[in-house]
Amino acid sequence: MASAGESGDGADGKGVTTITIISSDNEAFEVLEAAASMSLTIRHLIEDGCADGGIPLPNVTAGILAKVLEYCSKHVAAVAASSEAGSSSNAADAAAAPEKEEDLASFDKAFIDVEQDTLYDLLMAANYLEVKGLLDLACQKVADMIKGKTPDAIRQTFKIKNDFSPEQEEKIREENQWAFE
Amino acid sequence: MSREGQRLGCGGAGGIGIGVLSLDMLGQVLDRLREPRDHKACRLVSHALERAEAAHRRALRALRREPLPRLLRAFPALEQLDLSACASLDDASLAAAVAGADLGIRRVCLARASGVGWRGLEALVAACPRLEAVDLSHCVGAGDREAAALAAAAGLRELRLDKCLGVTDMGLAKVAVGCPRLEKLSVKWCREISDIGVDLLAKKCRELRSLDISYLQVGNGSLKSISYLGKLEELAMVACSCIDDEGLELLSKGSNSLQTVDVSRCDHVTSQGLASLIHGHNFLQKLHAADCLHEIGQCFLSKLATLKETLTVLKLDGLEVSVSLLEAIGEGCDNLVEIGLSKCSGVTDEGISSLVARCSHLRTIDLTCCNLITNNALDLIADNCKMVECLRLESCSLINEKGLDWIATCCPNLKEIDLTDCGVNDAALQPLAKCSELLILKLGLCSSISDKGLAFISSNCGKLVELDLYRCNSVTDDGLAALVNGCKKIKLLNLCYCNKITDGGLIHLGSLEELTNLELRCLARITGIGISSIAIGCKSLIELDLKHCYSVDDAGLWALARYALNLRQLTISYCQVTGLGLCHLLSSLRSLQDIKMVHLSWVSIEGFEMALRVTCGRLKKLKMLSGLKTVLSPELLQMLQSCGCRIRWVNKPLVYKD
């Protein structure tokens, strides 16, 4: 999601500086600094003055980086909108706040509804880039896929092989039943 | 910059897919699984997931002492250890379990672990250098030596010594000196403690934020000492009969820090004393003065008004009230979230009107036994308090479906409603069905409630967790069928004296997988067939009451023995079980810790002896006919007691109930 941006002031006087981020396969993405700063990793780099000429991320591929930046941009826009609504005396704005929260929630839900491999990549990227909201979202999604399932069903969902011997499995079952809650 | 934790191997276990996630990230996923069941399922999936689970497990509730040493080492991230359900835990086994270990455990619960004494506690404290919180409540044999052992945990911040009857000023002093960082302390019921102990505590533990001295015989001198605690936010002094208004006056001279005060059942406290207390602590949020005041003076009311901004909870149970009083409360404290008027005489519709007119934030309203109120009061509550979540209306017999209809329409957040003894019928349940958030519904003694009413509830109250149908004897098997259709999350169910219920009804109950507590007293028609369905289907069953179920015999209990493997509490008084059946039951139910078996007329003395011997120290509570005390062998009783079992001897006549 490369967007053409300009450094310097926007019409409303707020900074709309953009930052360039470079994926492992050398694709460049231009995003608002505020959005990029949702990643603590990137924020530290910016603060340390390493942002000139673009920030290289040798561990994140273009596909995943695009998604992460999409998440950050959407969330940073939502934060800006709600703080505007908070400071504005417009009753309509204030009333629209819970609706906007719902919009964000449905965005998140649709956003994380991806294939398993993409999900894991997002999880690892969110961890590496320290984007807390995305990490929470991805971890919760995986957790939700585990909830309420039997071990067999979990194996099927995640295509995991059962590498326990019957004795080992029995031992764990015993422990689960009798040793603790 | 790469921060990948250890990667799990590819191929074989896990492989690609979820196998790319490091142990640390798997741990983050596991952290978001709340149900212990899910964690246990993960342990069985693969080696990798088992390792991740073990590396991340933070809380453990041990059921047996044998695996403890292994478990404590298998779960290195453990922070919370609950040993209150650990059968036959004693000093030796506790010490052996923690010997030589350096555990990161911060919180330990040893409530009712009556086999544990100072030796075990010393070992525990030595092995857990980061110990912050210990709960030793109801270890009635615990005393000063145990307190001294805990005093060695210098970082201790929270300590519960409720009902540790042997603790005196000496033990309290050791704790006060050894644990200067203490923030929360409860010495409820430790009646050997006097003003001297409290004084030293207040001098040494300056960080105290929460203190419970309920039921102690301490006097005003203690309140003077406590007033010097500059950070104290919560103070509970329930039933402290030696405290009076003078003491509250002394307390009010301290720093203005108190947020919660409980003076319930303090006979010598009057509203005057409370007035001076509020004068000194005008940021109070919660005031509990149940069953202590006889009347309310004007100065208290005017002081109450100064708490307008902060007061959210006010409990005045047992007080004689008037309309003007309720009006004054409503005007003075319009931020109230919870009001308790249980057993208050003089509560009328008019009074409620003045109260709720101002207090629109009320979420919990307790009007137990306020039997003058009518549907009008409910209408007023519905009009004004849209956020209401909990309504206690026990014995308010003048209300009916009309009032409840308006409540159900206006208050979508209703989660708990108590209609015990209100005389309501099925028509009342129809509007309540609108409350899709309903969690707790109590209909005890409402004998007009029938299957039709249950069908209403089942149609929409899918979140229902607790249902009390005590003596709702019009309910039949069909009602239960309808119930389990819609309310699949029920955990607590009371069907005592619903004597139309037969095995058919219990078969329906077998589909309630989350059921934990089931009370079936005096259901004369149920037999082993019904019990089997419950035992097989209700996998989460922990507590079962079958008192006076005369048709339940050995065959019935055999099913329990075979299937109800998680059962921890059982009542089979007056059932038709023989010695053999009892023996089989007690040897098979390995999780059973509490059994009530009064009047098992078919069990001989030898039968009791054998049955109790096979429990091998698993039992913690036992209730039997007192006649047996003299005929059971002393070694058996001794063994039971030394394994931490508390025996209650009762004298109940052999009377057959309806």
Short mmCIF file of C-alpha atoms in Angstrom, two decimals, chain A:
data_model
loop_
_atom_site.label_atom_id
_atom_site.label_comp_id
_atom_site.label_asym_id
_atom_site.label_seq_id
_atom_site.Cartn_x
_atom_site.Cartn_y
_atom_site.Cartn_z
CA MET A 1 0.00 0.00 0.00
CA ALA A 2 2.28 2.72 -1.23
CA SER A 3 0.76 6.11 -0.88
CA ALA A 4 2.18 9.25 -2.29
CA GLY A 5 2.75 11.66 0.54
CA GLU A 6 4.61 14.86 1.06
CA SER A 7 6.72 15.87 3.99
CA GLY A 8 5.92 19.14 5.58
CA ASP A 9 2.74 20.69 6.83
CA GLY A 10 -0.65 19.80 5.57
CA ALA A 11 -3.49 22.22 5.16
CA ASP A 12 -4.57 21.98 8.80
CA GLY A 13 -1.13 22.67 10.14
CA LYS A 14 -0.64 19.12 11.45
CA GLY A 15 2.48 17.34 10.33
CA VAL A 16 1.89 14.77 7.61
CA THR A 17 5.41 13.54 7.41
CA THR A 18 5.73 10.23 5.70
CA ILE A 19 8.29 7.54 6.20
CA THR A 20 9.60 5.00 3.75
CA ILE A 21 9.84 1.41 4.82
CA ILE A 22 11.62 -1.20 2.76
CA SER A 23 10.69 -4.87 2.88
CA SER A 24 13.10 -7.78 2.73
CA ASP A 25 12.45 -8.18 -1.00
CA ASN A 26 13.26 -4.52 -1.59
CA GLU A 27 9.80 -3.11 -2.04
CA ALA A 28 9.33 0.38 -0.63
CA PHE A 29 6.26 1.53 1.22
CA GLU A 30 5.47 5.11 2.07
CA VAL A 31 3.28 5.68 5.08
CA LEU A 32 2.43 8.40 7.53
CA GLU A 33 4.94 8.68 10.32
CA ALA A 34 2.14 8.42 12.84
CA ALA A 35 1.04 5.11 11.34
CA ALA A 36 4.58 3.72 11.18
CA SER A 37 5.12 4.75 14.79
CA MET A 38 2.47 2.28 15.90
CA SER A 39 5.36 -0.12 15.59
CA LEU A 40 7.58 0.52 18.59
CA THR A 41 10.53 -0.92 16.68
CA ILE A 42 10.10 1.57 13.88
CA ARG A 43 9.40 4.38 16.29
CA HIS A 44 12.69 3.81 18.08
CA LEU A 45 14.50 3.84 14.75
CA ILE A 46 12.87 7.12 13.81
CA GLU A 47 13.74 8.63 17.17
CA ASP A 48 17.33 7.46 16.78
CA GLY A 49 17.46 9.29 13.48
CA CYS A 50 17.90 6.20 11.35
CA ALA A 51 14.92 6.91 9.15
CA ASP A 52 16.66 8.82 6.39
CA GLY A 53 16.55 7.05 3.10
CA GLY A 54 14.01 4.61 4.36
CA ILE A 55 13.95 1.97 7.07
CA PRO A 56 14.97 -1.47 5.92
CA LEU A 57 13.25 -4.48 7.47
CA PRO A 58 15.20 -7.55 6.40
CA ASN A 59 12.86 -9.92 8.24
CA VAL A 60 9.53 -8.87 6.79
CA THR A 61 8.39 -9.62 3.27
CA ALA A 62 6.43 -7.15 1.15
CA GLY A 63 3.15 -9.01 1.40
CA ILE A 64 3.13 -9.08 5.17
CA LEU A 65 4.54 -5.61 5.53
CA ALA A 66 1.72 -4.29 3.38
CA LYS A 67 -0.84 -5.86 5.68
CA VAL A 68 0.84 -4.60 8.84
CA LEU A 69 0.99 -1.07 7.48
CA GLU A 70 -2.64 -1.32 6.42
CA TYR A 71 -3.54 -2.19 10.02
CA CYS A 72 -1.46 0.65 11.41
CA SER A 73 -2.85 3.24 9.02
CA LYS A 74 -6.42 2.27 9.73
CA HIS A 75 -5.90 2.36 13.48
CA VAL A 76 -4.00 5.60 13.55
CA ALA A 77 -6.74 7.24 11.48
CA ALA A 78 -9.34 5.97 13.94
CA VAL A 79 -7.40 7.36 16.90
CA ALA A 80 -7.13 10.74 15.18
CA ALA A 81 -10.83 10.78 14.39
CA SER A 82 -11.88 9.94 17.92
CA SER A 83 -9.64 12.55 19.48
CA GLU A 84 -11.13 15.08 17.07
CA ALA A 85 -14.59 13.98 18.08
CA GLY A 86 -13.59 14.23 21.72
CA SER A 87 -12.39 17.78 21.40
CA SER A 88 -15.12 18.96 19.09
CA SER A 89 -18.28 20.36 20.59
CA ASN A 90 -20.32 18.78 17.85
CA ALA A 91 -22.84 16.45 19.41
CA ALA A 92 -23.15 14.45 16.23
CA ASP A 93 -19.44 13.69 16.32
CA ALA A 94 -19.63 12.53 19.89
CA ALA A 95 -22.64 10.36 19.15
CA ALA A 96 -20.85 8.78 16.24
CA ALA A 97 -17.99 7.60 18.47
CA PRO A 98 -19.42 4.19 19.45
CA GLU A 99 -20.32 3.59 15.83
CA LYS A 100 -16.74 4.26 14.78
CA GLU A 101 -15.60 1.78 17.43
CA GLU A 102 -17.86 -0.80 15.87
CA ASP A 103 -16.43 0.00 12.44
CA LEU A 104 -12.95 -0.56 13.77
CA ALA A 105 -13.98 -3.82 15.40
CA SER A 106 -15.45 -5.13 12.15
CA PHE A 107 -12.37 -4.00 10.28
CA ASP A 108 -10.21 -5.96 12.70
CA LYS A 109 -12.41 -9.01 12.36
CA ALA A 110 -12.25 -8.99 8.59
CA PHE A 111 -8.56 -8.11 8.61
CA ILE A 112 -7.51 -11.11 10.67
CA ASP A 113 -9.68 -13.53 8.74
CA VAL A 114 -6.81 -14.88 6.67
CA GLU A 115 -5.17 -18.19 5.88
CA GLN A 116 -3.26 -19.84 8.66
CA ASP A 117 0.18 -19.26 7.16
CA THR A 118 -0.56 -15.57 6.69
CA LEU A 119 -1.87 -15.46 10.24
CA TYR A 120 1.38 -16.84 11.64
CA ASP A 121 3.43 -14.46 9.53
CA LEU A 122 1.34 -11.56 10.78
CA LEU A 123 1.79 -12.77 14.34
CA MET A 124 5.55 -12.98 13.99
CA ALA A 125 5.76 -9.65 12.22
CA ALA A 126 3.63 -7.97 14.87
CA ASN A 127 5.89 -9.45 17.51
CA TYR A 128 9.08 -8.38 15.74
CA LEU A 129 7.80 -4.91 14.95
CA GLU A 130 6.14 -4.58 18.36
CA VAL A 131 2.70 -3.56 17.14
CA LYS A 132 0.79 -4.42 20.29
CA GLY A 133 -2.74 -4.16 18.92
CA LEU A 134 -1.98 -6.41 15.97
CA LEU A 135 -0.14 -8.91 18.16
CA ASP A 136 -3.15 -9.10 20.47
CA LEU A 137 -5.48 -9.51 17.53
CA ALA A 138 -3.46 -12.28 15.92
CA CYS A 139 -2.81 -14.18 19.15
CA GLN A 140 -6.47 -13.98 20.07
CA LYS A 141 -7.42 -15.30 16.65
CA VAL A 142 -5.20 -18.33 17.05
CA ALA A 143 -6.50 -18.82 20.60
CA ASP A 144 -10.06 -18.69 19.31
CA MET A 145 -9.18 -21.45 16.88
CA ILE A 146 -8.12 -23.61 19.81
CA LYS A 147 -10.98 -22.82 22.18
CA GLY A 148 -13.36 -25.60 23.04
CA LYS A 149 -11.69 -28.16 20.80
CA THR A 150 -10.54 -31.64 21.66
CA PRO A 151 -6.85 -32.44 21.11
CA ASP A 152 -7.74 -34.30 17.93
CA ALA A 153 -9.72 -31.38 16.58
CA ILE A 154 -6.83 -29.05 17.40
CA ARG A 155 -4.45 -31.29 15.50
CA GLN A 156 -6.76 -31.28 12.52
CA THR A 157 -7.19 -27.52 12.54
CA PHE A 158 -3.48 -26.83 12.64
CA LYS A 159 -2.35 -29.95 10.79
CA ILE A 160 -0.16 -31.05 13.65
CA LYS A 161 1.09 -34.60 13.87
CA ASN A 162 0.50 -36.54 17.05
CA ASP A 163 4.00 -37.42 18.15
CA PHE A 164 3.09 -38.94 21.49
CA SER A 165 3.49 -42.62 22.16
CA PRO A 166 0.35 -44.23 23.62
CA GLU A 167 2.05 -44.46 27.03
CA GLN A 168 3.05 -40.81 27.01
CA GLU A 169 -0.44 -39.77 25.98
CA GLU A 170 -2.00 -41.89 28.71
CA LYS A 171 0.32 -40.37 31.28
CA ILE A 172 -0.69 -36.84 30.35
CA ARG A 173 -4.36 -37.81 30.33
CA GLU A 174 -3.99 -39.22 33.84
CA GLU A 175 -2.32 -36.07 35.00
CA ASN A 176 -4.98 -33.89 33.40
CA GLN A 177 -7.67 -35.87 35.13
CA TRP A 178 -6.24 -36.39 38.60
CA ALA A 179 -3.27 -34.22 39.33
CA PHE A 180 -4.53 -30.72 38.92
CA GLU A 181 -7.36 -28.59 37.71
#
